[in-house]
PDB file of C-alpha atoms and ligand atoms in Angstrom:
ATOM      1  CA  MET A 289      47.097  16.156  26.853  1.00 41.00           C
ATOM      2  CA  GLN A 290      46.052  19.048  28.633  1.00 44.00           C
ATOM      3  CA  PRO A 291      42.352  19.211  29.625  1.00 43.00           C
ATOM      4  CA  ASN A 292      39.969  21.879  27.586  1.00 58.00           C
ATOM      5  CA  LYS A 293      41.027  25.338  28.089  1.00 63.00           C
ATOM      6  CA  ALA A 294      39.660  28.859  26.805  1.00 77.00           C
ATOM      7  CA  ASN A 295      42.127  28.973  23.544  1.00 94.00           C
ATOM      8  CA  THR A 296      42.227  32.542  22.371  1.00 96.00           C
ATOM      9  CA  ILE A 297      42.677  31.085  18.453  1.00 98.00           C
ATOM     10  CA  ASP A 298      39.914  29.072  17.045  1.00 98.00           C
ATOM     11  CA  LEU A 299      40.024  28.130  13.553  1.00 98.00           C
ATOM     12  CA  HIS A 300      36.861  26.587  12.552  1.00 98.00           C
ATOM     13  CA  SER A 301      33.409  27.920  12.736  1.00 98.00           C
ATOM     14  CA  HIS A 302      30.318  28.490  10.858  1.00 98.00           C
ATOM     15  CA  THR A 303      27.621  30.787  10.408  1.00 98.00           C
ATOM     16  CA  ARG A 304      24.145  30.893   8.241  1.00 98.00           C
ATOM     17  CA  TYR A 305      25.780  31.038   5.231  1.00 98.00           C
ATOM     18  CA  SER A 306      26.150  27.492   5.587  1.00 98.00           C
ATOM     19  CA  ASP A 307      24.813  25.436   8.638  1.00 98.00           C
ATOM     20  CA  GLY A 308      25.616  28.168  11.438  1.00 98.00           C
ATOM     21  CA  SER A 309      22.996  29.717  13.157  1.00 98.00           C
ATOM     22  CA  LEU A 310      24.463  32.959  13.794  1.00 98.00           C
ATOM     23  CA  GLY A 311      25.105  35.894  11.208  1.00 98.00           C
ATOM     24  CA  LEU A 312      28.357  37.328  10.440  1.00 98.00           C
ATOM     25  CA  ILE A 313      28.408  40.223  13.041  1.00 98.00           C
ATOM     26  CA  GLU A 314      26.530  37.658  15.621  1.00 98.00           C
ATOM     27  CA  LEU A 315      29.363  35.229  15.542  1.00 98.00           C
ATOM     28  CA  MET A 316      31.707  37.547  15.938  1.00 98.00           C
ATOM     29  CA  GLN A 317      30.406  39.069  18.865  1.00 98.00           C
ATOM     30  CA  TYR A 318      29.620  35.575  20.407  1.00 98.00           C
ATOM     31  CA  ALA A 319      33.660  34.513  19.788  1.00 97.00           C
ATOM     32  CA  LYS A 320      34.737  37.707  21.511  1.00 97.00           C
ATOM     33  CA  ALA A 321      32.511  36.904  24.330  1.00 96.00           C
ATOM     34  CA  HIS A 322      34.185  33.621  24.708  1.00 95.00           C
ATOM     35  CA  GLY A 323      37.509  35.178  24.856  1.00 95.00           C
ATOM     36  CA  ILE A 324      38.268  34.543  21.255  1.00 97.00           C
ATOM     37  CA  GLU A 325      40.874  37.048  19.959  1.00 97.00           C
ATOM     38  CA  THR A 326      41.376  35.209  16.342  1.00 98.00           C
ATOM     39  CA  LEU A 327      38.798  33.608  14.661  1.00 98.00           C
ATOM     40  CA  ALA A 328      38.653  31.707  11.179  1.00 98.00           C
ATOM     41  CA  ILE A 329      35.036  31.572   9.788  1.00 99.00           C
ATOM     42  CA  THR A 330      34.749  28.565   7.812  1.00 99.00           C
ATOM     43  CA  ASP A 331      31.810  27.850   6.201  1.00 99.00           C
ATOM     44  CA  HIS A 332      30.735  24.542   4.000  1.00 98.00           C
ATOM     45  CA  ASP A 333      31.709  25.567   0.277  1.00 98.00           C
ATOM     46  CA  SER A 334      30.630  29.381   0.965  1.00 98.00           C
ATOM     47  CA  ILE A 335      32.753  32.621   1.386  1.00 98.00           C
ATOM     48  CA  GLY A 336      30.078  34.557   1.816  1.00 98.00           C
ATOM     49  CA  ALA A 337      30.824  35.720   5.346  1.00 98.00           C
ATOM     50  CA  HIS A 338      34.185  37.218   4.336  1.00 98.00           C
ATOM     51  CA  LEU A 339      32.431  38.856   1.155  1.00 98.00           C
ATOM     52  CA  GLU A 340      29.831  40.656   3.653  1.00 98.00           C
ATOM     53  CA  LEU A 341      32.796  41.365   6.152  1.00 98.00           C
ATOM     54  CA  ALA A 342      35.123  42.942   2.869  1.00 98.00           C
ATOM     55  CA  GLU A 343      32.323  45.086   2.389  1.00 98.00           C
ATOM     56  CA  LEU A 344      31.062  46.249   5.646  1.00 98.00           C
ATOM     57  CA  LYS A 345      34.695  47.316   5.896  1.00 97.00           C
ATOM     58  CA  GLN A 346      34.841  48.889   2.735  1.00 98.00           C
ATOM     59  CA  LYS A 347      32.089  51.139   3.450  1.00 98.00           C
ATOM     60  CA  GLN A 348      33.753  51.507   6.999  1.00 98.00           C
ATOM     61  CA  ILE A 349      30.738  50.364   8.942  1.00 98.00           C
ATOM     62  CA  GLU A 350      31.903  49.472  12.590  1.00 97.00           C
ATOM     63  CA  VAL A 351      32.544  45.784  13.308  1.00 97.00           C
ATOM     64  CA  PRO A 352      33.438  43.848  16.575  1.00 97.00           C
ATOM     65  CA  GLU A 353      37.112  44.276  17.137  1.00 96.00           C
ATOM     66  CA  LEU A 354      38.420  41.039  16.506  1.00 97.00           C
ATOM     67  CA  GLU A 355      40.981  39.470  13.931  1.00 97.00           C
ATOM     68  CA  VAL A 356      39.284  37.319  11.393  1.00 98.00           C
ATOM     69  CA  VAL A 357      40.895  34.998   9.257  1.00 98.00           C
ATOM     70  CA  SER A 358      39.640  33.914   5.828  1.00 98.00           C
ATOM     71  CA  GLY A 359      38.594  30.572   5.534  1.00 98.00           C
ATOM     72  CA  VAL A 360      36.169  27.977   4.079  1.00 99.00           C
ATOM     73  CA  GLU A 361      35.342  23.878   4.556  1.00 98.00           C
ATOM     74  CA  ILE A 362      35.465  21.585   1.471  1.00 98.00           C
ATOM     75  CA  SER A 363      33.748  18.497   1.247  1.00 97.00           C
ATOM     76  CA  THR A 364      35.938  15.687  -0.607  1.00 97.00           C
ATOM     77  CA  GLN A 365      35.583  12.157  -1.685  1.00 96.00           C
ATOM     78  CA  PHE A 366      38.134   9.629   0.007  1.00 97.00           C
ATOM     79  CA  GLY A 367      36.947   6.340  -0.829  1.00 93.00           C
ATOM     80  CA  ASN A 368      33.531   5.775   0.473  1.00 90.00           C
ATOM     81  CA  ARG A 369      33.680   8.567   3.059  1.00 93.00           C
ATOM     82  CA  GLU A 370      33.408  12.470   2.944  1.00 95.00           C
ATOM     83  CA  VAL A 371      36.389  13.820   4.356  1.00 98.00           C
ATOM     84  CA  HIS A 372      36.465  17.793   5.081  1.00 98.00           C
ATOM     85  CA  ILE A 373      39.288  20.177   4.145  1.00 99.00           C
ATOM     86  CA  VAL A 374      39.592  23.554   5.519  1.00 99.00           C
ATOM     87  CA  GLY A 375      41.334  26.198   3.664  1.00 99.00           C
ATOM     88  CA  LEU A 376      42.567  28.972   5.454  1.00 99.00           C
ATOM     89  CA  GLY A 377      44.361  32.210   4.532  1.00 98.00           C
ATOM     90  CA  ILE A 378      42.528  32.094   1.340  1.00 98.00           C
ATOM     91  CA  ASP A 379      42.181  34.847  -1.190  1.00 98.00           C
ATOM     92  CA  ILE A 380      38.762  35.701  -1.161  1.00 98.00           C
ATOM     93  CA  GLN A 381      38.571  37.459  -4.330  1.00 98.00           C
ATOM     94  CA  ASN A 382      40.449  34.513  -6.132  1.00 98.00           C
ATOM     95  CA  GLU A 383      38.000  33.754  -9.243  1.00 98.00           C
ATOM     96  CA  ALA A 384      38.886  29.675  -9.771  1.00 98.00           C
ATOM     97  CA  LEU A 385      37.875  29.633  -5.873  1.00 98.00           C
ATOM     98  CA  LEU A 386      34.412  31.562  -6.373  1.00 98.00           C
ATOM     99  CA  GLN A 387      33.541  29.460  -9.516  1.00 98.00           C
ATOM    100  CA  PHE A 388      34.348  26.103  -7.702  1.00 98.00           C
ATOM    101  CA  LEU A 389      32.090  27.221  -4.520  1.00 98.00           C
ATOM    102  CA  LYS A 390      29.351  28.249  -6.683  1.00 98.00           C
ATOM    103  CA  GLN A 391      29.552  24.735  -8.286  1.00 97.00           C
ATOM    104  CA  GLN A 392      29.436  23.091  -4.910  1.00 97.00           C
ATOM    105  CA  GLN A 393      26.590  25.343  -3.803  1.00 98.00           C
ATOM    106  CA  ALA A 394      24.641  23.885  -6.745  1.00 98.00           C
ATOM    107  CA  TYR A 395      24.953  20.465  -6.098  1.00 98.00           C
ATOM    108  CA  ARG A 396      24.628  20.674  -2.388  1.00 98.00           C
ATOM    109  CA  ARG A 397      21.013  22.101  -3.350  1.00 98.00           C
ATOM    110  CA  GLN A 398      20.668  19.460  -5.609  1.00 98.00           C
ATOM    111  CA  ARG A 399      22.175  16.892  -3.452  1.00 98.00           C
ATOM    112  CA  LEU A 400      19.218  17.995  -0.734  1.00 98.00           C
ATOM    113  CA  LEU A 401      16.843  17.250  -3.309  1.00 98.00           C
ATOM    114  CA  GLN A 402      17.801  13.546  -4.090  1.00 98.00           C
ATOM    115  CA  TYR A 403      17.980  13.104  -0.494  1.00 98.00           C
ATOM    116  CA  ALA A 404      13.744  14.201  -0.420  1.00 98.00           C
ATOM    117  CA  ALA A 405      13.086  11.964  -3.159  1.00 98.00           C
ATOM    118  CA  LYS A 406      14.826   9.141  -1.573  1.00 98.00           C
ATOM    119  CA  LEU A 407      12.895  10.430   2.074  1.00 98.00           C
ATOM    120  CA  ALA A 408       9.505  10.338  -0.113  1.00 98.00           C
ATOM    121  CA  GLN A 409      10.261   6.697  -0.965  1.00 97.00           C
ATOM    122  CA  VAL A 410      10.510   5.476   2.721  1.00 96.00           C
ATOM    123  CA  GLY A 411       7.516   7.302   3.343  1.00 96.00           C
ATOM    124  CA  ILE A 412       8.358  10.791   4.545  1.00 97.00           C
ATOM    125  CA  ALA A 413       7.060  13.222   1.732  1.00 97.00           C
ATOM    126  CA  GLY A 414       7.096  16.715   1.438  1.00 97.00           C
ATOM    127  CA  VAL A 415      10.761  17.820   2.261  1.00 98.00           C
ATOM    128  CA  ALA A 416      11.588  18.845  -1.489  1.00 98.00           C
ATOM    129  CA  GLU A 417       9.200  21.920  -0.759  1.00 98.00           C
ATOM    130  CA  LYS A 418      11.246  22.590   2.164  1.00 98.00           C
ATOM    131  CA  VAL A 419      14.592  22.118   0.977  1.00 98.00           C
ATOM    132  CA  ASP A 420      13.324  25.253  -1.738  1.00 97.00           C
ATOM    133  CA  ASN A 421      12.383  27.310   1.029  1.00 97.00           C
ATOM    134  CA  LEU A 422      15.874  27.115   2.282  1.00 98.00           C
ATOM    135  CA  SER A 423      18.048  30.392   1.757  1.00 95.00           C
ATOM    136  CA  ALA A 424      21.940  29.694   3.225  1.00 98.00           C
ATOM    137  CA  GLU A 425      24.339  29.820   0.489  1.00 98.00           C
ATOM    138  CA  ALA A 426      25.564  26.016   1.024  1.00 98.00           C
ATOM    139  CA  LEU A 427      22.848  23.537   2.013  1.00 98.00           C
ATOM    140  CA  THR A 428      23.833  21.110   4.253  1.00 98.00           C
ATOM    141  CA  ARG A 429      22.381  17.681   5.906  1.00 98.00           C
ATOM    142  CA  THR A 430      22.335  19.853   9.118  1.00 98.00           C
ATOM    143  CA  HIS A 431      19.465  21.754   7.441  1.00 98.00           C
ATOM    144  CA  LEU A 432      17.977  18.529   6.429  1.00 98.00           C
ATOM    145  CA  SER A 433      17.861  17.163   9.933  1.00 98.00           C
ATOM    146  CA  GLN A 434      16.529  20.433  11.162  1.00 97.00           C
ATOM    147  CA  ILE A 435      13.546  20.039   8.355  1.00 98.00           C
ATOM    148  CA  LEU A 436      12.983  15.889   9.371  1.00 98.00           C
ATOM    149  CA  VAL A 437      12.907  17.247  13.354  1.00 98.00           C
ATOM    150  CA  GLU A 438      10.392  19.938  12.887  1.00 97.00           C
ATOM    151  CA  MET A 439       8.260  17.607  10.667  1.00 97.00           C
ATOM    152  CA  GLY A 440       8.227  14.569  13.626  1.00 96.00           C
ATOM    153  CA  ALA A 441      10.740  12.418  11.569  1.00 95.00           C
ATOM    154  CA  ALA A 442      12.685  11.944  14.722  1.00 95.00           C
ATOM    155  CA  GLN A 443      13.671  13.592  18.506  1.00 96.00           C
ATOM    156  CA  ASP A 444      16.728  15.451  17.612  1.00 96.00           C
ATOM    157  CA  PRO A 445      19.294  15.748  14.365  1.00 95.00           C
ATOM    158  CA  GLN A 446      21.498  12.931  15.665  1.00 95.00           C
ATOM    159  CA  ARG A 447      18.461  10.357  15.537  1.00 97.00           C
ATOM    160  CA  VAL A 448      17.856  11.912  11.976  1.00 98.00           C
ATOM    161  CA  PHE A 449      21.543  11.024  10.868  1.00 97.00           C
ATOM    162  CA  LYS A 450      21.601   7.799  12.302  1.00 97.00           C
ATOM    163  CA  ARG A 451      18.606   6.550  11.226  1.00 97.00           C
ATOM    164  CA  LEU A 452      17.776   7.962   8.232  1.00 98.00           C
ATOM    165  CA  ILE A 453      20.383  10.663   6.224  1.00 98.00           C
ATOM    166  CA  GLY A 454      23.955   9.465   8.039  1.00 96.00           C
ATOM    167  CA  ARG A 455      26.050   6.859   6.051  1.00 93.00           C
ATOM    168  CA  LYS A 456      24.454   4.117   7.481  1.00 94.00           C
ATOM    169  CA  GLY A 457      20.626   5.362   7.235  1.00 97.00           C
ATOM    170  CA  LYS A 458      18.227   4.304   5.180  1.00 97.00           C
ATOM    171  CA  ALA A 459      17.786   7.494   3.027  1.00 98.00           C
ATOM    172  CA  TYR A 460      21.453   8.340   2.672  1.00 97.00           C
ATOM    173  CA  VAL A 461      22.674   9.188  -0.624  1.00 97.00           C
ATOM    174  CA  LYS A 462      25.846   8.906  -1.632  1.00 95.00           C
ATOM    175  CA  ALA A 463      27.905  12.171  -2.501  1.00 94.00           C
ATOM    176  CA  GLU A 464      30.028  12.949  -5.376  1.00 94.00           C
ATOM    177  CA  TRP A 465      32.389  15.280  -3.869  1.00 97.00           C
ATOM    178  CA  PRO A 466      35.328  16.474  -5.645  1.00 98.00           C
ATOM    179  CA  SER A 467      38.756  14.697  -5.266  1.00 98.00           C
ATOM    180  CA  ILE A 468      41.385  15.553  -2.103  1.00 98.00           C
ATOM    181  CA  GLU A 469      43.640  16.620  -4.935  1.00 98.00           C
ATOM    182  CA  GLN A 470      41.565  19.090  -6.944  1.00 98.00           C
ATOM    183  CA  VAL A 471      40.258  20.652  -3.202  1.00 98.00           C
ATOM    184  CA  VAL A 472      43.835  20.918  -2.170  1.00 98.00           C
ATOM    185  CA  ARG A 473      44.727  22.722  -5.518  1.00 98.00           C
ATOM    186  CA  ILE A 474      41.872  24.747  -5.352  1.00 98.00           C
ATOM    187  CA  ILE A 475      42.909  25.929  -1.862  1.00 98.00           C
ATOM    188  CA  THR A 476      46.259  26.322  -2.809  1.00 98.00           C
ATOM    189  CA  GLY A 477      45.525  28.590  -6.088  1.00 98.00           C
ATOM    190  CA  ALA A 478      43.536  30.771  -3.800  1.00 98.00           C
ATOM    191  CA  SER A 479      46.890  31.305  -1.944  1.00 98.00           C
ATOM    192  CA  GLY A 480      45.536  29.372   1.211  1.00 98.00           C
ATOM    193  CA  ILE A 481      46.806  26.765   3.554  1.00 98.00           C
ATOM    194  CA  ALA A 482      44.749  23.277   3.062  1.00 99.00           C
ATOM    195  CA  VAL A 483      43.951  21.592   6.493  1.00 99.00           C
ATOM    196  CA  ILE A 484      42.559  18.052   7.557  1.00 99.00           C
ATOM    197  CA  ALA A 485      39.109  19.033   9.269  1.00 98.00           C
ATOM    198  CA  HIS A 486      38.423  16.955  12.735  1.00 98.00           C
ATOM    199  CA  PRO A 487      40.207  13.649  11.324  1.00 98.00           C
ATOM    200  CA  GLY A 488      38.857  11.703  14.417  1.00 96.00           C
ATOM    201  CA  ARG A 489      35.365  12.015  13.041  1.00 95.00           C
ATOM    202  CA  TYR A 490      35.536   9.907  10.042  1.00 96.00           C
ATOM    203  CA  GLN A 491      35.259   6.495  11.276  1.00 93.00           C
ATOM    204  CA  LEU A 492      38.279   5.782   9.441  1.00 97.00           C
ATOM    205  CA  ASN A 493      40.919   2.712  10.929  1.00 97.00           C
ATOM    206  CA  ARG A 494      44.679   3.767  11.384  1.00 97.00           C
ATOM    207  CA  LYS A 495      45.448   2.338   8.043  1.00 98.00           C
ATOM    208  CA  GLN A 496      42.930   4.623   6.387  1.00 98.00           C
ATOM    209  CA  LEU A 497      43.618   7.747   8.501  1.00 98.00           C
ATOM    210  CA  ARG A 498      47.399   7.099   7.183  1.00 98.00           C
ATOM    211  CA  GLU A 499      46.970   6.841   3.743  1.00 98.00           C
ATOM    212  CA  LEU A 500      44.580   9.709   3.742  1.00 98.00           C
ATOM    213  CA  MET A 501      47.364  11.868   5.507  1.00 98.00           C
ATOM    214  CA  GLU A 502      49.876  10.826   2.815  1.00 98.00           C
ATOM    215  CA  GLN A 503      47.595  11.308   0.174  1.00 98.00           C
ATOM    216  CA  PHE A 504      46.799  14.822   1.524  1.00 98.00           C
ATOM    217  CA  SER A 505      50.640  15.762   1.842  1.00 98.00           C
ATOM    218  CA  ALA A 506      51.390  14.590  -1.623  1.00 98.00           C
ATOM    219  CA  ALA A 507      48.813  16.705  -2.798  1.00 98.00           C
ATOM    220  CA  GLY A 508      50.474  19.922  -1.269  1.00 98.00           C
ATOM    221  CA  GLY A 509      48.293  19.832   1.902  1.00 98.00           C
ATOM    222  CA  GLU A 510      50.010  21.315   4.592  1.00 98.00           C
ATOM    223  CA  ALA A 511      48.167  21.147   8.049  1.00 99.00           C
ATOM    224  CA  ILE A 512      46.158  18.826  10.034  1.00 98.00           C
ATOM    225  CA  GLU A 513      43.655  19.811  13.102  1.00 98.00           C
ATOM    226  CA  LEU A 514      44.815  18.233  16.029  1.00 98.00           C
ATOM    227  CA  SER A 515      42.806  20.437  18.933  1.00 97.00           C
ATOM    228  CA  TYR A 516      39.129  20.063  18.541  1.00 96.00           C
ATOM    229  CA  PRO A 517      36.166  18.918  21.248  1.00 94.00           C
ATOM    230  CA  ASN A 518      35.811  15.609  22.128  1.00 91.00           C
ATOM    231  CA  ALA A 519      38.799  14.353  20.456  1.00 91.00           C
ATOM    232  CA  GLU A 520      39.880  11.069  21.899  1.00 92.00           C
ATOM    233  CA  PRO A 521      43.587  11.860  23.545  1.00 94.00           C
ATOM    234  CA  GLN A 522      44.946   8.340  22.443  1.00 96.00           C
ATOM    235  CA  MET A 523      44.043   8.971  18.454  1.00 96.00           C
ATOM    236  CA  ILE A 524      45.657  12.400  18.926  1.00 97.00           C
ATOM    237  CA  ASN A 525      48.735  11.503  20.223  1.00 97.00           C
ATOM    238  CA  TRP A 526      48.804   8.788  17.179  1.00 98.00           C
ATOM    239  CA  LEU A 527      47.796  11.538  14.451  1.00 98.00           C
ATOM    240  CA  ALA A 528      50.337  13.905  16.131  1.00 98.00           C
ATOM    241  CA  GLU A 529      53.304  11.233  15.367  1.00 98.00           C
ATOM    242  CA  GLN A 530      51.827  10.862  11.738  1.00 98.00           C
ATOM    243  CA  ALA A 531      51.826  14.536  11.435  1.00 98.00           C
ATOM    244  CA  ARG A 532      55.496  15.293  12.737  1.00 98.00           C
ATOM    245  CA  ARG A 533      56.469  12.433  10.188  1.00 98.00           C
ATOM    246  CA  LEU A 534      54.776  14.330   7.003  1.00 98.00           C
ATOM    247  CA  SER A 535      56.087  17.844   8.295  1.00 98.00           C
ATOM    248  CA  LEU A 536      52.217  18.693   8.643  1.00 98.00           C
ATOM    249  CA  LEU A 537      51.386  22.003  11.047  1.00 98.00           C
ATOM    250  CA  GLY A 538      48.867  21.636  13.529  1.00 98.00           C
ATOM    251  CA  SER A 539      45.549  23.543  13.494  1.00 98.00           C
ATOM    252  CA  GLN A 540      42.734  23.639  16.149  1.00 98.00           C
ATOM    253  CA  GLY A 541      39.059  24.657  16.464  1.00 98.00           C
ATOM    254  CA  ALA A 542      35.823  23.941  17.866  1.00 97.00           C
ATOM    255  CA  ASP A 543      33.636  23.730  14.908  1.00 98.00           C
ATOM    256  CA  PHE A 544      31.070  26.106  16.402  1.00 98.00           C
ATOM    257  CA  HIS A 545      27.705  26.110  14.790  1.00 98.00           C
ATOM    258  CA  ASN A 546      25.112  27.010  17.229  1.00 97.00           C
ATOM    259  CA  PRO A 547      24.834  28.608  20.640  1.00 97.00           C
ATOM    260  CA  GLU A 548      22.020  25.428  21.338  1.00 94.00           C
ATOM    261  CA  TRP A 549      24.567  23.305  21.006  1.00 89.00           C
ATOM    262  CA  LYS A 550      25.564  23.404  24.645  1.00 85.00           C
ATOM    263  CA  TRP A 551      28.594  21.443  24.891  1.00 84.00           C
ATOM    264  CA  LEU A 552      30.425  23.174  22.221  1.00 91.00           C
ATOM    265  CA  LYS A 553      31.771  26.700  22.324  1.00 94.00           C
ATOM    266  CA  PRO A 554      34.505  28.477  20.695  1.00 96.00           C
ATOM    267  CA  GLY A 555      38.108  28.188  21.812  1.00 96.00           C
ATOM    268  CA  PHE A 556      37.046  25.158  24.340  1.00 95.00           C
ATOM    269  CA  PHE A 557      39.243  22.443  23.104  1.00 95.00           C
ATOM    270  CA  PRO A 558      42.650  20.930  24.438  1.00 94.00           C
ATOM    271  CA  VAL A 559      45.747  22.797  23.794  1.00 94.00           C
ATOM    272  CA  LEU A 560      47.949  21.319  20.616  1.00 96.00           C
ATOM    273  CA  PRO A 561      50.442  18.623  21.335  1.00 95.00           C
ATOM    274  CA  LYS A 562      53.893  19.566  22.200  1.00 91.00           C
ATOM    275  CA  ASP A 563      56.344  19.105  19.392  1.00 93.00           C
ATOM    276  CA  ILE A 564      53.846  20.191  16.739  1.00 97.00           C
ATOM    277  CA  GLU A 565      54.556  23.028  14.885  1.00 97.00           C
ATOM    278  CA  PRO A 566      51.117  25.653  15.012  1.00 97.00           C
ATOM    279  CA  ILE A 567      49.760  26.936  11.607  1.00 98.00           C
ATOM    280  CA  PHE A 568      49.665  30.339  13.547  1.00 97.00           C
ATOM    281  CA  ASP A 569      53.104  31.632  12.086  1.00 95.00           C
ATOM    282  CA  ARG A 570      51.948  30.692   8.727  1.00 97.00           C
ATOM    283  CA  LEU A 571      48.721  32.903   9.179  1.00 98.00           C
ATOM    284  CA  ASN A 572      50.546  35.656  10.603  1.00 95.00           C
ATOM    285  CA  ILE A 573      48.361  35.059  13.733  1.00 94.00           C
ATOM    286  CA  ARG A 574      50.140  36.711  17.234  1.00 76.00           C
ATOM    287  CA  ARG A 575      50.773  33.612  19.471  1.00 66.00           C
ATOM    288  CA  GLN A 576      48.183  33.415  22.457  1.00 56.00           C
TER     289      GLN A 576
HETATM  290  P1  AMP B 836      27.255  17.707   4.705  1.00 89.07           P
HETATM  291  O1  AMP B 836      27.931  18.736   4.544  1.00 89.07           O
HETATM  292  O2  AMP B 836      25.974  18.446   3.930  1.00 89.07           O
HETATM  293  O3  AMP B 836      27.220  16.187   4.585  1.00 89.07           O
HETATM  294  O4  AMP B 836      26.506  17.810   6.352  1.00 89.07           O
HETATM  295  C1  AMP B 836      27.520  17.733   6.959  1.00 89.07           C
HETATM  296  C2  AMP B 836      27.182  18.349   8.500  1.00 89.07           C
HETATM  297  O5  AMP B 836      26.092  17.862   9.156  1.00 89.07           O
HETATM  298  C3  AMP B 836      28.358  18.777   9.262  1.00 89.07           C
HETATM  299  O6  AMP B 836      29.154  19.688   9.201  1.00 89.07           O
HETATM  300  C4  AMP B 836      27.780  18.810  10.853  1.00 89.07           C
HETATM  301  O7  AMP B 836      27.452  19.801  11.029  1.00 89.07           O
HETATM  302  C5  AMP B 836      26.432  17.937  10.445  1.00 89.07           C
HETATM  303  N1  AMP B 836      26.375  16.576  11.110  1.00 89.07           N
HETATM  304  C6  AMP B 836      27.184  15.667  10.649  1.00 89.07           C
HETATM  305  N2  AMP B 836      27.126  14.305  11.162  1.00 89.07           N
HETATM  306  C7  AMP B 836      26.181  14.463  12.409  1.00 89.07           C
HETATM  307  C8  AMP B 836      25.301  13.933  13.185  1.00 89.07           C
HETATM  308  N3  AMP B 836      25.542  12.736  13.438  1.00 89.07           N
HETATM  309  N4  AMP B 836      24.698  14.429  13.891  1.00 89.07           N
HETATM  310  C9  AMP B 836      24.381  15.978  13.945  1.00 89.07           C
HETATM  311  N5  AMP B 836      24.822  16.483  13.000  1.00 89.07           N
HETATM  312  C10 AMP B 836      25.794  16.201  12.209  1.00 89.07           C
HETATM  313 MN1   MN B 837      28.550  21.727   9.537  1.00 89.07          MN
HETATM  314 MN1   MN B 838      33.182  19.107   9.093  1.00 89.07          MN
HETATM  315 MN1   MN B 839      32.928  22.685  10.100  1.00 89.07          MN
END
């Protein structure tokens, strides 16, 4: 595996429509400034950024010169884990997709209020009012962690996740996300390609990862992220072997959220493993 390099194609990023800190145009400018030529915007359960971009183009308002791939990142349930599936090249006018995302957004707001109730039980009151004031389309635990840091419940978001709202935290609320099959069906139904996001981040063992990839592939999923920041080379080599066996395409992305997270920049991750077919051609992206 090669060391990190500035790739010009980045297929995973977030805006303020979910838990990113930049607006659409700011993100496009920021990605461009980091040498990106092709960027997929993949907000959690929201395509608001793509609808905004389409509207700007329709009104012939000038936007930064950058190839933007339509995308979304959808949370699903895999056993007792939350696994993220990215949809790339989706049709942003697909009715079933729009309807589904609306439901996910409503559930996300309700889920953060469940967290607020559980936090009150462990002595942290007043979170619900702050959740009510959030304006993002898709509310996430990132928003919750920011609220809790501001309230002084912990020093930084990582500690909030560890102590309170992560899977082993004392105020964790078990999510009820849709199945992998349902999410793949929604993405492919909207002409998109389904991609397993950051497979090394779920704390799954190899047997569980193999099951995840097989279930995903059987459901019609076609790709997996094999290049992202801090991915373990040994794990990536093993995942690449499984991907070849299942004929999954390789995708890549920094999962950029916020310029303040200095260790994470658009385009900065290793190149895809050799012998893996990149997803680029299927999305009509020029090869870098
Ligand atoms: P949600 O989709 O509401 O479960 O929120 C998940 C988001 O929280 C992820 O996309 C990350 O941006 C963020 N996140 C997850 N785990 C951590 C962590 N340990 N520290 C900081 N942020 C995290
Ligand atoms: Mn996120
Ligand atoms: Mn994710
Ligand atoms: Mn993401």
